[in-house]
C-alpha cells in the first residue's frame, strides 16, 4: 500500500531560525515528489517538484532534498519568517494513468516572533 | 494565468440540508479532481474527471455525494443530505493530462470550507 509519512506533526520555531521537515514514503513506481505549502483556509501551493534523478531543489528560502534509495525527502526552511506559518504537505506521485497521488498528513509549522 | 476558481469560499448548513460547490479549472486542463480535507489531515481524493468522464470515484460516498462535469470544463460537487462528519475543506484541482506522472501543471484551488451544524 502506498504511504507517505511526515514528521514532526507540528513544530514551533522562533522567527529567523532554520528548520527541517521530514517525509518518508513507500510509493511505487515512483514518479515525483512535491512539497506544498498550505496556509490556513487556502488551497495547497506547490513549492518544489522533484523527479527520481533530482537530489535537491530550491525555491527561495525553501530547499527540498530527495534520497530515492532510502525513500526519504526533507524540506529545509532557512531564516524563517512569520509568513512561513502554515502546513507543509509532502505528496508523492506514482507513474500510471489516473490519480496516483499519495498525500502525507502534513507538518503544521508555527513561526513565533 | 488564472488559477483554479472555487466558490463559495465558506458555507455553513444544518445537517440533512443540501449543498453544492463549484469549480472552474485552469483553461486547457483536461483533468479535474475533487478532494476532501478534514482539519489536520491531508486531502483525500473524492473523484477525478478526465474531460467529462469519470476516471476514479472509488472514494466518493455515492449515497450522498455526487459530482458532474458536463461540458468537460467546470464542475459541481453536491452533498445531499449533509452529515456532521462532512465538515471539511473541499478542494478542487486540475492538471494538464490524465496521468499525474509528469507532476507538472497540477494546481489546487483555494477550497470551500464547509461547516455542518
PDB file of N, CA, C and O in Angstrom, chain B residues 2-31:
ATOM      1  N   UNK B   2      -4.768  32.468 -15.005  1.00  0.00           N
ATOM      2  CA  UNK B   2      -5.731  32.391 -13.925  1.00  0.00           C
ATOM      3  C   UNK B   2      -5.615  31.031 -13.273  1.00  0.00           C
ATOM      4  O   UNK B   2      -5.312  30.026 -13.914  1.00  0.00           O
ATOM      5  N   UNK B   3      -5.891  31.008 -11.960  1.00  0.00           N
ATOM      6  CA  UNK B   3      -5.792  29.753 -11.223  1.00  0.00           C
ATOM      7  C   UNK B   3      -7.086  28.996 -11.263  1.00  0.00           C
ATOM      8  O   UNK B   3      -8.009  29.289 -12.024  1.00  0.00           O
ATOM      9  N   UNK B   4      -7.191  27.976 -10.408  1.00  0.00           N
ATOM     10  CA  UNK B   4      -8.419  27.204 -10.271  1.00  0.00           C
ATOM     11  C   UNK B   4      -9.368  27.994  -9.385  1.00  0.00           C
ATOM     12  O   UNK B   4      -9.019  28.357  -8.268  1.00  0.00           O
ATOM     13  N   UNK B   5     -10.543  28.264  -9.900  1.00  0.00           N
ATOM     14  CA  UNK B   5     -11.521  29.065  -9.168  1.00  0.00           C
ATOM     15  C   UNK B   5     -12.536  28.158  -8.487  1.00  0.00           C
ATOM     16  O   UNK B   5     -13.042  27.207  -9.090  1.00  0.00           O
ATOM     17  N   UNK B   6     -12.828  28.472  -7.228  1.00  0.00           N
ATOM     18  CA  UNK B   6     -13.829  27.721  -6.487  1.00  0.00           C
ATOM     19  C   UNK B   6     -14.776  28.684  -5.793  1.00  0.00           C
ATOM     20  O   UNK B   6     -14.378  29.752  -5.352  1.00  0.00           O
ATOM     21  N   UNK B   7     -16.020  28.254  -5.669  1.00  0.00           N
ATOM     22  CA  UNK B   7     -16.990  29.033  -4.901  1.00  0.00           C
ATOM     23  C   UNK B   7     -18.041  28.098  -4.325  1.00  0.00           C
ATOM     24  O   UNK B   7     -18.298  27.015  -4.871  1.00  0.00           O
ATOM     25  N   UNK B   8     -18.661  28.471  -3.192  1.00  0.00           N
ATOM     26  CA  UNK B   8     -18.295  29.635  -2.391  1.00  0.00           C
ATOM     27  C   UNK B   8     -17.026  29.376  -1.599  1.00  0.00           C
ATOM     28  O   UNK B   8     -16.509  28.269  -1.593  1.00  0.00           O
ATOM     29  N   UNK B   9     -16.517  30.356  -0.908  1.00  0.00           N
ATOM     30  CA  UNK B   9     -15.341  30.170  -0.063  1.00  0.00           C
ATOM     31  C   UNK B   9     -15.726  29.517   1.247  1.00  0.00           C
ATOM     32  O   UNK B   9     -14.971  28.718   1.791  1.00  0.00           O
ATOM     33  N   UNK B  10     -16.887  29.871   1.740  1.00  0.00           N
ATOM     34  CA  UNK B  10     -17.354  29.317   3.014  1.00  0.00           C
ATOM     35  C   UNK B  10     -18.841  28.974   2.887  1.00  0.00           C
ATOM     36  O   UNK B  10     -19.574  29.628   2.154  1.00  0.00           O
ATOM     37  N   UNK B  11     -19.247  27.937   3.634  1.00  0.00           N
ATOM     38  CA  UNK B  11     -20.644  27.565   3.654  1.00  0.00           C
ATOM     39  C   UNK B  11     -20.960  26.907   4.981  1.00  0.00           C
ATOM     40  O   UNK B  11     -20.233  26.018   5.433  1.00  0.00           O
ATOM     41  N   UNK B  12     -22.021  27.376   5.616  1.00  0.00           N
ATOM     42  CA  UNK B  12     -22.494  26.762   6.854  1.00  0.00           C
ATOM     43  C   UNK B  12     -23.914  26.281   6.603  1.00  0.00           C
ATOM     44  O   UNK B  12     -24.771  27.063   6.178  1.00  0.00           O
ATOM     45  N   UNK B  13     -24.165  25.004   6.857  1.00  0.00           N
ATOM     46  CA  UNK B  13     -25.502  24.448   6.669  1.00  0.00           C
ATOM     47  C   UNK B  13     -25.845  23.559   7.855  1.00  0.00           C
ATOM     48  O   UNK B  13     -24.964  23.148   8.613  1.00  0.00           O
ATOM     49  N   UNK B  14     -27.115  23.258   7.979  1.00  0.00           N
ATOM     50  CA  UNK B  14     -27.546  22.324   9.014  1.00  0.00           C
ATOM     51  C   UNK B  14     -27.505  20.909   8.442  1.00  0.00           C
ATOM     52  O   UNK B  14     -27.623  20.709   7.225  1.00  0.00           O
ATOM     53  N   UNK B  15     -27.336  19.952   9.351  1.00  0.00           N
ATOM     54  CA  UNK B  15     -27.311  18.565   8.884  1.00  0.00           C
ATOM     55  C   UNK B  15     -28.641  18.239   8.204  1.00  0.00           C
ATOM     56  O   UNK B  15     -29.683  18.785   8.534  1.00  0.00           O
ATOM     57  N   UNK B  16     -28.531  17.367   7.232  1.00  0.00           N
ATOM     58  CA  UNK B  16     -29.645  16.924   6.385  1.00  0.00           C
ATOM     59  C   UNK B  16     -29.981  17.916   5.266  1.00  0.00           C
ATOM     60  O   UNK B  16     -30.795  17.592   4.404  1.00  0.00           O
ATOM     61  N   UNK B  17     -29.340  19.097   5.286  1.00  0.00           N
ATOM     62  CA  UNK B  17     -29.541  20.013   4.163  1.00  0.00           C
ATOM     63  C   UNK B  17     -28.642  19.624   2.996  1.00  0.00           C
ATOM     64  O   UNK B  17     -27.775  18.754   3.114  1.00  0.00           O
ATOM     65  N   UNK B  18     -28.856  20.278   1.864  1.00  0.00           N
ATOM     66  CA  UNK B  18     -28.054  20.026   0.674  1.00  0.00           C
ATOM     67  C   UNK B  18     -27.113  21.197   0.442  1.00  0.00           C
ATOM     68  O   UNK B  18     -27.380  22.333   0.855  1.00  0.00           O
ATOM     69  N   UNK B  19     -26.008  20.912  -0.258  1.00  0.00           N
ATOM     70  CA  UNK B  19     -25.045  21.964  -0.572  1.00  0.00           C
ATOM     71  C   UNK B  19     -24.346  21.595  -1.880  1.00  0.00           C
ATOM     72  O   UNK B  19     -24.222  20.412  -2.222  1.00  0.00           O
ATOM     73  N   UNK B  20     -23.945  22.636  -2.620  1.00  0.00           N
ATOM     74  CA  UNK B  20     -23.236  22.409  -3.880  1.00  0.00           C
ATOM     75  C   UNK B  20     -22.033  23.323  -3.956  1.00  0.00           C
ATOM     76  O   UNK B  20     -22.095  24.492  -3.532  1.00  0.00           O
ATOM     77  N   UNK B  21     -20.951  22.798  -4.487  1.00  0.00           N
ATOM     78  CA  UNK B  21     -19.721  23.558  -4.681  1.00  0.00           C
ATOM     79  C   UNK B  21     -19.419  23.602  -6.165  1.00  0.00           C
ATOM     80  O   UNK B  21     -19.708  22.673  -6.904  1.00  0.00           O
ATOM     81  N   UNK B  22     -18.771  24.684  -6.562  1.00  0.00           N
ATOM     82  CA  UNK B  22     -18.464  24.880  -7.977  1.00  0.00           C
ATOM     83  C   UNK B  22     -16.960  25.050  -8.165  1.00  0.00           C
ATOM     84  O   UNK B  22     -16.273  25.638  -7.323  1.00  0.00           O
ATOM     85  N   UNK B  23     -16.456  24.537  -9.283  1.00  0.00           N
ATOM     86  CA  UNK B  23     -15.038  24.640  -9.595  1.00  0.00           C
ATOM     87  C   UNK B  23     -14.854  24.941 -11.074  1.00  0.00           C
ATOM     88  O   UNK B  23     -15.462  24.276 -11.934  1.00  0.00           O
ATOM     89  N   UNK B  24     -14.012  25.915 -11.359  1.00  0.00           N
ATOM     90  CA  UNK B  24     -13.631  26.206 -12.740  1.00  0.00           C
ATOM     91  C   UNK B  24     -12.126  25.995 -12.867  1.00  0.00           C
ATOM     92  O   UNK B  24     -11.346  26.743 -12.272  1.00  0.00           O
ATOM     93  N   UNK B  25     -11.694  24.983 -13.590  1.00  0.00           N
ATOM     94  CA  UNK B  25     -10.263  24.670 -13.649  1.00  0.00           C
ATOM     95  C   UNK B  25      -9.501  25.652 -14.523  1.00  0.00           C
ATOM     96  O   UNK B  25     -10.084  26.523 -15.180  1.00  0.00           O
ATOM     97  N   UNK B  26      -8.198  25.495 -14.552  1.00  0.00           N
ATOM     98  CA  UNK B  26      -7.353  26.299 -15.424  1.00  0.00           C
ATOM     99  C   UNK B  26      -7.684  25.951 -16.878  1.00  0.00           C
ATOM    100  O   UNK B  26      -7.868  24.772 -17.219  1.00  0.00           O
ATOM    101  N   UNK B  27      -7.739  26.971 -17.697  1.00  0.00           N
ATOM    102  CA  UNK B  27      -8.101  26.766 -19.101  1.00  0.00           C
ATOM    103  C   UNK B  27      -7.151  25.769 -19.767  1.00  0.00           C
ATOM    104  O   UNK B  27      -5.927  25.882 -19.652  1.00  0.00           O
ATOM    105  N   UNK B  28      -7.749  24.784 -20.423  1.00  0.00           N
ATOM    106  CA  UNK B  28      -6.936  23.798 -21.118  1.00  0.00           C
ATOM    107  C   UNK B  28      -6.604  22.560 -20.306  1.00  0.00           C
ATOM    108  O   UNK B  28      -6.065  21.586 -20.841  1.00  0.00           O
ATOM    109  N   UNK B  29      -6.900  22.596 -19.009  1.00  0.00           N
ATOM    110  CA  UNK B  29      -6.632  21.431 -18.165  1.00  0.00           C
ATOM    111  C   UNK B  29      -7.732  20.393 -18.361  1.00  0.00           C
ATOM    112  O   UNK B  29      -8.893  20.637 -18.081  1.00  0.00           O
ATOM    113  N   UNK B  30      -7.327  19.223 -18.829  1.00  0.00           N
ATOM    114  CA  UNK B  30      -8.299  18.188 -19.140  1.00  0.00           C
ATOM    115  C   UNK B  30      -8.787  17.457 -17.888  1.00  0.00           C
ATOM    116  O   UNK B  30      -9.893  16.925 -17.861  1.00  0.00           O
ATOM    117  N   UNK B  31      -7.949  17.429 -16.871  1.00  0.00           N
ATOM    118  CA  UNK B  31      -8.268  16.606 -15.707  1.00  0.00           C
ATOM    119  C   UNK B  31      -8.641  17.475 -14.517  1.00  0.00           C
ATOM    120  O   UNK B  31      -7.983  18.474 -14.238  1.00  0.00           O
TER     121      UNK B  31
END
